[in-house]
Amino acid sequence: VLEKFMPGGQINNTDRIENYPGIERIDGPGLIQNMQKQAESFGAEIKTGGEVTGLEKLKDGKIAVHCDKDKYTARTVILTPGSDYRKLGVPGENEFRGSGVSYCGTCDAPFFKGKHVLAVGGGNTAVEETLHLAKFAAKVTMIHRRDEFRASRVLVEELVAKTGEPNSNLIIKYSTIATAIQGEGKVQSVKLKDVKSNKEEDYACDGVFVFVGMEPNTGFLKGFVELTDKDFIKCDCAYLRTNVPGVFV
């Protein structure tokens, strides 16, 4: 098992996990340590800190995996490069990550109980996560850069209905983007801009949830396996086969 950093990926940033079967409560690194021990007990060898830079099909049918200065050959390769959360790319986003900026409502909503949060996005995940946030936060303001959502109709109808309820804690701001996340030690406000009028305002809040999609970590696979137009790996969903024999995802 070749790991670019350490086993677990994004779950290592999760402070509290309460919905994993058979475990009452654990943090991300703790859960992954348990999984790693179990895998190793069955003979898995895990190599960390090495970046896979490319793969090639050899004449004998095997696959060569280039990892830094090392080369591994195998009859079968399983690709699990994962994705990274797409970021807004605005000032303050990286600075306040973990101190008010989050990319997972399911993970972090309980930390904002009784507080005011801002949700950014317009797709299915954004709407679902915002509805989840509304169960915990005292006030949720959702901003979307367009004047209508890309999410499925049923989800949008549920979201809009929620905003129309008496004493609703959910507000939608259309045609609005975030240009900066501000605060001292923690998130205290977000600079918002109306894309139609160009009017700006400092909007007070305690947290920012960013739901603007994922970016697959597949740059090293271009030219080797077939990718979608959004750079995800194409596969036969029933068997997880890519277009390269012996390579699965």
PDB file of C-alpha atoms in Angstrom:
ATOM      1  CA  VAL A   1       0.000   0.000   0.000  1.00  0.00           C
ATOM      2  CA  LEU A   2       1.589   3.248  -1.169  1.00  0.00           C
ATOM      3  CA  GLU A   3       0.521   6.321   0.791  1.00  0.00           C
ATOM      4  CA  LYS A   4       1.563   9.803  -0.272  1.00  0.00           C
ATOM      5  CA  PHE A   5       1.305  11.144   3.282  1.00  0.00           C
ATOM      6  CA  MET A   6      -0.180   8.859   5.922  1.00  0.00           C
ATOM      7  CA  PRO A   7      -3.083   6.387   5.953  1.00  0.00           C
ATOM      8  CA  GLY A   8      -6.545   7.847   6.281  1.00  0.00           C
ATOM      9  CA  GLY A   9      -6.498  10.948   4.128  1.00  0.00           C
ATOM     10  CA  GLN A  10      -9.106  13.561   5.000  1.00  0.00           C
ATOM     11  CA  ILE A  11     -10.503  11.636   7.961  1.00  0.00           C
ATOM     12  CA  ASN A  12      -7.340  12.520   9.886  1.00  0.00           C
ATOM     13  CA  ASN A  13      -8.719  16.077  10.096  1.00  0.00           C
ATOM     14  CA  THR A  14     -11.888  14.873  11.827  1.00  0.00           C
ATOM     15  CA  ASP A  15     -11.947  15.474  15.552  1.00  0.00           C
ATOM     16  CA  ARG A  16     -14.968  13.351  16.434  1.00  0.00           C
ATOM     17  CA  ILE A  17     -16.593  10.333  14.771  1.00  0.00           C
ATOM     18  CA  GLU A  18     -19.798   9.001  16.308  1.00  0.00           C
ATOM     19  CA  ASN A  19     -21.441   7.202  13.387  1.00  0.00           C
ATOM     20  CA  TYR A  20     -18.991   4.367  12.676  1.00  0.00           C
ATOM     21  CA  PRO A  21     -20.570   0.932  13.281  1.00  0.00           C
ATOM     22  CA  GLY A  22     -19.540  -0.659  16.567  1.00  0.00           C
ATOM     23  CA  ILE A  23     -17.678   2.388  17.868  1.00  0.00           C
ATOM     24  CA  GLU A  24     -19.320   4.848  20.236  1.00  0.00           C
ATOM     25  CA  ARG A  25     -16.864   7.698  19.751  1.00  0.00           C
ATOM     26  CA  ILE A  26     -13.347   8.074  18.301  1.00  0.00           C
ATOM     27  CA  ASP A  27     -11.275  10.653  16.454  1.00  0.00           C
ATOM     28  CA  GLY A  28     -10.151  10.257  12.846  1.00  0.00           C
ATOM     29  CA  PRO A  29      -6.506   9.320  13.507  1.00  0.00           C
ATOM     30  CA  GLY A  30      -7.578   6.780  16.141  1.00  0.00           C
ATOM     31  CA  LEU A  31      -9.960   5.029  13.770  1.00  0.00           C
ATOM     32  CA  ILE A  32      -7.339   4.881  11.021  1.00  0.00           C
ATOM     33  CA  GLN A  33      -4.703   3.494  13.410  1.00  0.00           C
ATOM     34  CA  ASN A  34      -7.080   0.646  14.229  1.00  0.00           C
ATOM     35  CA  MET A  35      -7.692  -0.018  10.530  1.00  0.00           C
ATOM     36  CA  GLN A  36      -3.963   0.067   9.773  1.00  0.00           C
ATOM     37  CA  LYS A  37      -3.182  -2.445  12.529  1.00  0.00           C
ATOM     38  CA  GLN A  38      -5.875  -4.769  11.219  1.00  0.00           C
ATOM     39  CA  ALA A  39      -4.614  -4.545   7.627  1.00  0.00           C
ATOM     40  CA  GLU A  40      -1.031  -5.168   8.735  1.00  0.00           C
ATOM     41  CA  SER A  41      -2.107  -8.162  10.822  1.00  0.00           C
ATOM     42  CA  PHE A  42      -3.238  -9.790   7.564  1.00  0.00           C
ATOM     43  CA  GLY A  43       0.084  -9.094   5.873  1.00  0.00           C
ATOM     44  CA  ALA A  44      -0.346  -5.680   4.281  1.00  0.00           C
ATOM     45  CA  GLU A  45       2.849  -3.650   3.995  1.00  0.00           C
ATOM     46  CA  ILE A  46       2.212   0.095   4.124  1.00  0.00           C
ATOM     47  CA  LYS A  47       4.788   2.527   2.748  1.00  0.00           C
ATOM     48  CA  THR A  48       4.190   6.193   3.601  1.00  0.00           C
ATOM     49  CA  GLY A  49       5.677   9.463   2.422  1.00  0.00           C
ATOM     50  CA  GLY A  50       6.092   8.416  -1.205  1.00  0.00           C
ATOM     51  CA  GLU A  51       4.288  10.048  -4.121  1.00  0.00           C
ATOM     52  CA  VAL A  52       3.244   7.931  -7.098  1.00  0.00           C
ATOM     53  CA  THR A  53       4.241   9.897 -10.176  1.00  0.00           C
ATOM     54  CA  GLY A  54       3.068   7.574 -12.940  1.00  0.00           C
ATOM     55  CA  LEU A  55       2.123   4.099 -14.123  1.00  0.00           C
ATOM     56  CA  GLU A  56       2.989   2.158 -17.268  1.00  0.00           C
ATOM     57  CA  LYS A  57       1.931  -1.109 -18.857  1.00  0.00           C
ATOM     58  CA  LEU A  58       4.872  -3.468 -19.412  1.00  0.00           C
ATOM     59  CA  LYS A  59       5.324  -5.909 -22.319  1.00  0.00           C
ATOM     60  CA  ASP A  60       4.729  -8.908 -20.058  1.00  0.00           C
ATOM     61  CA  GLY A  61       1.313  -7.533 -19.082  1.00  0.00           C
ATOM     62  CA  LYS A  62       2.340  -6.334 -15.637  1.00  0.00           C
ATOM     63  CA  ILE A  63       1.991  -2.746 -14.467  1.00  0.00           C
ATOM     64  CA  ALA A  64       4.922  -0.645 -13.293  1.00  0.00           C
ATOM     65  CA  VAL A  65       4.197   1.907 -10.566  1.00  0.00           C
ATOM     66  CA  HIS A  66       6.731   4.707 -10.220  1.00  0.00           C
ATOM     67  CA  CYS A  67       6.890   6.068  -6.661  1.00  0.00           C
ATOM     68  CA  ASP A  68       9.569   8.734  -6.208  1.00  0.00           C
ATOM     69  CA  LYS A  69      12.825   6.893  -7.032  1.00  0.00           C
ATOM     70  CA  ASP A  70      11.337   3.424  -6.545  1.00  0.00           C
ATOM     71  CA  LYS A  71       9.532   1.239  -9.068  1.00  0.00           C
ATOM     72  CA  TYR A  72       7.041  -1.476  -8.157  1.00  0.00           C
ATOM     73  CA  THR A  73       5.643  -4.067 -10.560  1.00  0.00           C
ATOM     74  CA  ALA A  74       2.369  -5.896 -10.093  1.00  0.00           C
ATOM     75  CA  ARG A  75      -0.183  -7.941 -11.977  1.00  0.00           C
ATOM     76  CA  THR A  76      -2.985  -5.892 -10.412  1.00  0.00           C
ATOM     77  CA  VAL A  77      -3.183  -2.279  -9.268  1.00  0.00           C
ATOM     78  CA  ILE A  78      -6.042  -0.706  -7.337  1.00  0.00           C
ATOM     79  CA  LEU A  79      -6.208   3.080  -7.654  1.00  0.00           C
ATOM     80  CA  THR A  80      -7.509   4.906  -4.574  1.00  0.00           C
ATOM     81  CA  PRO A  81      -6.090   8.435  -4.942  1.00  0.00           C
ATOM     82  CA  GLY A  82      -9.118  10.154  -3.436  1.00  0.00           C
ATOM     83  CA  SER A  83     -10.103  13.770  -3.865  1.00  0.00           C
ATOM     84  CA  ASP A  84      -9.487  17.087  -2.184  1.00  0.00           C
ATOM     85  CA  TYR A  85     -12.177  19.570  -1.255  1.00  0.00           C
ATOM     86  CA  ARG A  86     -12.363  22.326  -3.842  1.00  0.00           C
ATOM     87  CA  LYS A  87     -11.549  25.607  -2.137  1.00  0.00           C
ATOM     88  CA  LEU A  88     -12.893  29.108  -2.595  1.00  0.00           C
ATOM     89  CA  GLY A  89      -9.370  30.490  -2.902  1.00  0.00           C
ATOM     90  CA  VAL A  90     -10.117  33.606  -0.875  1.00  0.00           C
ATOM     91  CA  PRO A  91      -8.022  35.329   1.813  1.00  0.00           C
ATOM     92  CA  GLY A  92      -8.494  33.772   5.241  1.00  0.00           C
ATOM     93  CA  GLU A  93      -9.682  30.378   3.985  1.00  0.00           C
ATOM     94  CA  ASN A  94      -6.493  28.477   4.749  1.00  0.00           C
ATOM     95  CA  GLU A  95      -5.779  30.533   7.865  1.00  0.00           C
ATOM     96  CA  PHE A  96      -9.079  29.614   9.522  1.00  0.00           C
ATOM     97  CA  ARG A  97      -9.345  26.004   8.368  1.00  0.00           C
ATOM     98  CA  GLY A  98     -10.176  24.108  11.553  1.00  0.00           C
ATOM     99  CA  SER A  99     -10.920  27.389  13.344  1.00  0.00           C
ATOM    100  CA  GLY A 100     -14.245  28.134  11.725  1.00  0.00           C
ATOM    101  CA  VAL A 101     -13.757  27.026   8.116  1.00  0.00           C
ATOM    102  CA  SER A 102     -15.031  23.516   7.342  1.00  0.00           C
ATOM    103  CA  TYR A 103     -15.740  21.417   4.270  1.00  0.00           C
ATOM    104  CA  CYS A 104     -17.934  18.794   5.949  1.00  0.00           C
ATOM    105  CA  GLY A 105     -21.248  19.659   7.567  1.00  0.00           C
ATOM    106  CA  THR A 106     -21.898  16.075   8.629  1.00  0.00           C
ATOM    107  CA  CYS A 107     -18.565  16.079  10.487  1.00  0.00           C
ATOM    108  CA  ASP A 108     -18.572  19.520  12.090  1.00  0.00           C
ATOM    109  CA  ALA A 109     -22.177  20.736  12.430  1.00  0.00           C
ATOM    110  CA  PRO A 110     -22.391  19.787  16.158  1.00  0.00           C
ATOM    111  CA  PHE A 111     -19.503  22.166  16.933  1.00  0.00           C
ATOM    112  CA  PHE A 112     -21.663  25.107  15.805  1.00  0.00           C
ATOM    113  CA  LYS A 113     -24.726  24.415  17.901  1.00  0.00           C
ATOM    114  CA  GLY A 114     -26.489  27.693  18.651  1.00  0.00           C
ATOM    115  CA  LYS A 115     -24.167  29.707  16.391  1.00  0.00           C
ATOM    116  CA  HIS A 116     -24.444  31.505  13.058  1.00  0.00           C
ATOM    117  CA  VAL A 117     -22.779  29.848  10.065  1.00  0.00           C
ATOM    118  CA  LEU A 118     -22.437  30.621   6.375  1.00  0.00           C
ATOM    119  CA  ALA A 119     -22.775  27.847   3.760  1.00  0.00           C
ATOM    120  CA  VAL A 120     -21.353  28.271   0.248  1.00  0.00           C
ATOM    121  CA  GLY A 121     -22.469  26.240  -2.774  1.00  0.00           C
ATOM    122  CA  GLY A 122     -25.355  25.275  -5.012  1.00  0.00           C
ATOM    123  CA  GLY A 123     -25.202  21.572  -5.829  1.00  0.00           C
ATOM    124  CA  ASN A 124     -26.837  18.536  -4.224  1.00  0.00           C
ATOM    125  CA  THR A 125     -24.175  18.161  -1.545  1.00  0.00           C
ATOM    126  CA  ALA A 126     -24.367  21.865  -0.673  1.00  0.00           C
ATOM    127  CA  VAL A 127     -28.134  21.741  -0.184  1.00  0.00           C
ATOM    128  CA  GLU A 128     -28.085  18.459   1.760  1.00  0.00           C
ATOM    129  CA  GLU A 129     -25.299  19.658   4.051  1.00  0.00           C
ATOM    130  CA  THR A 130     -26.979  23.038   4.594  1.00  0.00           C
ATOM    131  CA  LEU A 131     -30.216  21.359   5.647  1.00  0.00           C
ATOM    132  CA  HIS A 132     -28.160  19.278   8.079  1.00  0.00           C
ATOM    133  CA  LEU A 133     -26.448  22.400   9.451  1.00  0.00           C
ATOM    134  CA  ALA A 134     -29.854  23.963  10.099  1.00  0.00           C
ATOM    135  CA  LYS A 135     -30.563  21.215  12.646  1.00  0.00           C
ATOM    136  CA  PHE A 136     -27.721  22.476  14.833  1.00  0.00           C
ATOM    137  CA  ALA A 137     -26.917  26.119  14.150  1.00  0.00           C
ATOM    138  CA  ALA A 138     -29.105  28.941  15.414  1.00  0.00           C
ATOM    139  CA  LYS A 139     -28.852  30.617  12.010  1.00  0.00           C
ATOM    140  CA  VAL A 140     -27.627  29.401   8.619  1.00  0.00           C
ATOM    141  CA  THR A 141     -27.067  31.749   5.702  1.00  0.00           C
ATOM    142  CA  MET A 142     -26.573  30.005   2.374  1.00  0.00           C
ATOM    143  CA  ILE A 143     -24.963  31.922  -0.478  1.00  0.00           C
ATOM    144  CA  HIS A 144     -24.912  30.884  -4.135  1.00  0.00           C
ATOM    145  CA  ARG A 145     -23.181  32.697  -6.973  1.00  0.00           C
ATOM    146  CA  ARG A 146     -26.105  32.128  -9.355  1.00  0.00           C
ATOM    147  CA  ASP A 147     -29.773  33.063  -9.047  1.00  0.00           C
ATOM    148  CA  GLU A 148     -30.893  29.422  -9.096  1.00  0.00           C
ATOM    149  CA  PHE A 149     -29.498  26.170  -7.700  1.00  0.00           C
ATOM    150  CA  ARG A 150     -27.913  23.322  -9.671  1.00  0.00           C
ATOM    151  CA  ALA A 151     -29.186  20.808  -7.106  1.00  0.00           C
ATOM    152  CA  SER A 152     -32.021  18.395  -7.868  1.00  0.00           C
ATOM    153  CA  ARG A 153     -35.516  19.834  -7.826  1.00  0.00           C
ATOM    154  CA  VAL A 154     -36.716  17.860  -4.802  1.00  0.00           C
ATOM    155  CA  LEU A 155     -33.803  19.100  -2.682  1.00  0.00           C
ATOM    156  CA  VAL A 156     -34.268  22.704  -3.765  1.00  0.00           C
ATOM    157  CA  GLU A 157     -37.977  22.518  -2.953  1.00  0.00           C
ATOM    158  CA  GLU A 158     -37.150  21.217   0.523  1.00  0.00           C
ATOM    159  CA  LEU A 159     -34.598  23.984   1.045  1.00  0.00           C
ATOM    160  CA  VAL A 160     -36.937  26.766  -0.094  1.00  0.00           C
ATOM    161  CA  ALA A 161     -39.783  25.337   2.012  1.00  0.00           C
ATOM    162  CA  LYS A 162     -37.491  25.380   5.029  1.00  0.00           C
ATOM    163  CA  THR A 163     -36.765  29.092   4.541  1.00  0.00           C
ATOM    164  CA  GLY A 164     -40.502  29.808   4.421  1.00  0.00           C
ATOM    165  CA  GLU A 165     -41.296  28.177   7.754  1.00  0.00           C
ATOM    166  CA  PRO A 166     -42.288  30.418  10.689  1.00  0.00           C
ATOM    167  CA  ASN A 167     -39.203  31.407  12.683  1.00  0.00           C
ATOM    168  CA  SER A 168     -36.967  29.693  10.119  1.00  0.00           C
ATOM    169  CA  ASN A 169     -33.254  29.784  10.909  1.00  0.00           C
ATOM    170  CA  LEU A 170     -32.318  29.485   7.223  1.00  0.00           C
ATOM    171  CA  ILE A 171     -31.600  32.394   4.851  1.00  0.00           C
ATOM    172  CA  ILE A 172     -30.642  32.201   1.149  1.00  0.00           C
ATOM    173  CA  LYS A 173     -28.621  34.895  -0.612  1.00  0.00           C
ATOM    174  CA  TYR A 174     -28.577  34.411  -4.390  1.00  0.00           C
ATOM    175  CA  SER A 175     -26.012  35.918  -6.800  1.00  0.00           C
ATOM    176  CA  THR A 176     -23.598  36.290  -3.912  1.00  0.00           C
ATOM    177  CA  ILE A 177     -19.972  35.238  -3.475  1.00  0.00           C
ATOM    178  CA  ALA A 178     -17.523  35.306  -0.573  1.00  0.00           C
ATOM    179  CA  THR A 179     -14.385  37.336  -1.261  1.00  0.00           C
ATOM    180  CA  ALA A 180     -12.639  37.065   2.124  1.00  0.00           C
ATOM    181  CA  ILE A 181     -12.963  35.303   5.483  1.00  0.00           C
ATOM    182  CA  GLN A 182     -12.098  37.511   8.417  1.00  0.00           C
ATOM    183  CA  GLY A 183     -11.483  37.318  12.159  1.00  0.00           C
ATOM    184  CA  GLU A 184      -8.938  37.211  14.939  1.00  0.00           C
ATOM    185  CA  GLY A 185      -8.035  33.674  16.004  1.00  0.00           C
ATOM    186  CA  LYS A 186     -11.367  32.416  14.682  1.00  0.00           C
ATOM    187  CA  VAL A 187     -13.911  33.299  12.024  1.00  0.00           C
ATOM    188  CA  GLN A 188     -15.883  36.435  12.891  1.00  0.00           C
ATOM    189  CA  SER A 189     -17.172  37.656   9.530  1.00  0.00           C
ATOM    190  CA  VAL A 190     -17.147  37.097   5.777  1.00  0.00           C
ATOM    191  CA  LYS A 191     -16.892  39.750   3.107  1.00  0.00           C
ATOM    192  CA  LEU A 192     -19.762  39.138   0.682  1.00  0.00           C
ATOM    193  CA  LYS A 193     -20.223  40.570  -2.794  1.00  0.00           C
ATOM    194  CA  ASP A 194     -23.389  40.766  -4.874  1.00  0.00           C
ATOM    195  CA  VAL A 195     -22.235  39.751  -8.372  1.00  0.00           C
ATOM    196  CA  LYS A 196     -24.999  41.776 -10.053  1.00  0.00           C
ATOM    197  CA  SER A 197     -24.686  45.070  -8.180  1.00  0.00           C
ATOM    198  CA  ASN A 198     -21.045  44.632  -7.007  1.00  0.00           C
ATOM    199  CA  LYS A 199     -22.199  45.798  -3.582  1.00  0.00           C
ATOM    200  CA  GLU A 200     -20.058  44.445  -0.733  1.00  0.00           C
ATOM    201  CA  GLU A 201     -20.779  43.873   2.936  1.00  0.00           C
ATOM    202  CA  ASP A 202     -19.090  42.427   6.016  1.00  0.00           C
ATOM    203  CA  TYR A 203     -21.395  39.641   7.172  1.00  0.00           C
ATOM    204  CA  ALA A 204     -20.966  38.520  10.795  1.00  0.00           C
ATOM    205  CA  CYS A 205     -20.842  34.756  11.397  1.00  0.00           C
ATOM    206  CA  ASP A 206     -19.074  32.149  13.516  1.00  0.00           C
ATOM    207  CA  GLY A 207     -18.179  29.666  10.789  1.00  0.00           C
ATOM    208  CA  VAL A 208     -17.999  29.064   7.049  1.00  0.00           C
ATOM    209  CA  PHE A 209     -18.897  25.752   5.387  1.00  0.00           C
ATOM    210  CA  VAL A 210     -17.593  25.385   1.844  1.00  0.00           C
ATOM    211  CA  PHE A 211     -19.511  22.974  -0.416  1.00  0.00           C
ATOM    212  CA  VAL A 212     -18.242  23.735  -3.927  1.00  0.00           C
ATOM    213  CA  GLY A 213     -17.261  20.256  -5.066  1.00  0.00           C
ATOM    214  CA  MET A 214     -14.254  17.974  -5.117  1.00  0.00           C
ATOM    215  CA  GLU A 215     -11.042  17.864  -7.140  1.00  0.00           C
ATOM    216  CA  PRO A 216      -9.837  14.295  -7.846  1.00  0.00           C
ATOM    217  CA  ASN A 217      -6.149  13.566  -7.286  1.00  0.00           C
ATOM    218  CA  THR A 218      -5.659  12.063 -10.735  1.00  0.00           C
ATOM    219  CA  GLY A 219      -3.057  14.286 -12.393  1.00  0.00           C
ATOM    220  CA  PHE A 220      -0.495  11.468 -12.347  1.00  0.00           C
ATOM    221  CA  LEU A 221      -2.899   9.188 -14.257  1.00  0.00           C
ATOM    222  CA  LYS A 222      -3.470  11.376 -17.315  1.00  0.00           C
ATOM    223  CA  GLY A 223      -2.488   9.476 -20.438  1.00  0.00           C
ATOM    224  CA  PHE A 224      -2.548   6.119 -18.647  1.00  0.00           C
ATOM    225  CA  VAL A 225      -6.210   5.454 -17.821  1.00  0.00           C
ATOM    226  CA  GLU A 226      -9.308   7.032 -19.274  1.00  0.00           C
ATOM    227  CA  LEU A 227     -10.656   9.963 -17.248  1.00  0.00           C
ATOM    228  CA  THR A 228     -13.969  11.824 -17.353  1.00  0.00           C
ATOM    229  CA  ASP A 229     -14.216  15.444 -18.461  1.00  0.00           C
ATOM    230  CA  LYS A 230     -13.902  16.372 -14.772  1.00  0.00           C
ATOM    231  CA  ASP A 231     -10.805  14.172 -14.331  1.00  0.00           C
ATOM    232  CA  PHE A 232     -12.449  11.385 -12.346  1.00  0.00           C
ATOM    233  CA  ILE A 233     -11.394   7.850 -13.319  1.00  0.00           C
ATOM    234  CA  LYS A 234     -13.760   6.105 -15.721  1.00  0.00           C
ATOM    235  CA  CYS A 235     -14.602   2.523 -14.842  1.00  0.00           C
ATOM    236  CA  ASP A 236     -17.004  -0.350 -15.319  1.00  0.00           C
ATOM    237  CA  CYS A 237     -19.089   0.297 -12.208  1.00  0.00           C
ATOM    238  CA  ALA A 238     -20.105  -3.353 -11.801  1.00  0.00           C
ATOM    239  CA  TYR A 239     -16.516  -4.635 -11.670  1.00  0.00           C
ATOM    240  CA  LEU A 240     -14.537  -1.417 -10.936  1.00  0.00           C
ATOM    241  CA  ARG A 241     -12.345  -2.075 -13.995  1.00  0.00           C
ATOM    242  CA  THR A 242     -10.647   0.789 -15.819  1.00  0.00           C
ATOM    243  CA  ASN A 243      -9.872   0.658 -19.542  1.00  0.00           C
ATOM    244  CA  VAL A 244      -6.393  -0.736 -18.703  1.00  0.00           C
ATOM    245  CA  PRO A 245      -6.445  -4.508 -17.979  1.00  0.00           C
ATOM    246  CA  GLY A 246      -5.360  -5.246 -14.413  1.00  0.00           C
ATOM    247  CA  VAL A 247      -6.051  -1.720 -13.180  1.00  0.00           C
ATOM    248  CA  PHE A 248      -9.073  -1.158 -10.936  1.00  0.00           C
ATOM    249  CA  VAL A 249     -10.451   1.827  -9.048  1.00  0.00           C
TER     250      VAL A 249
END
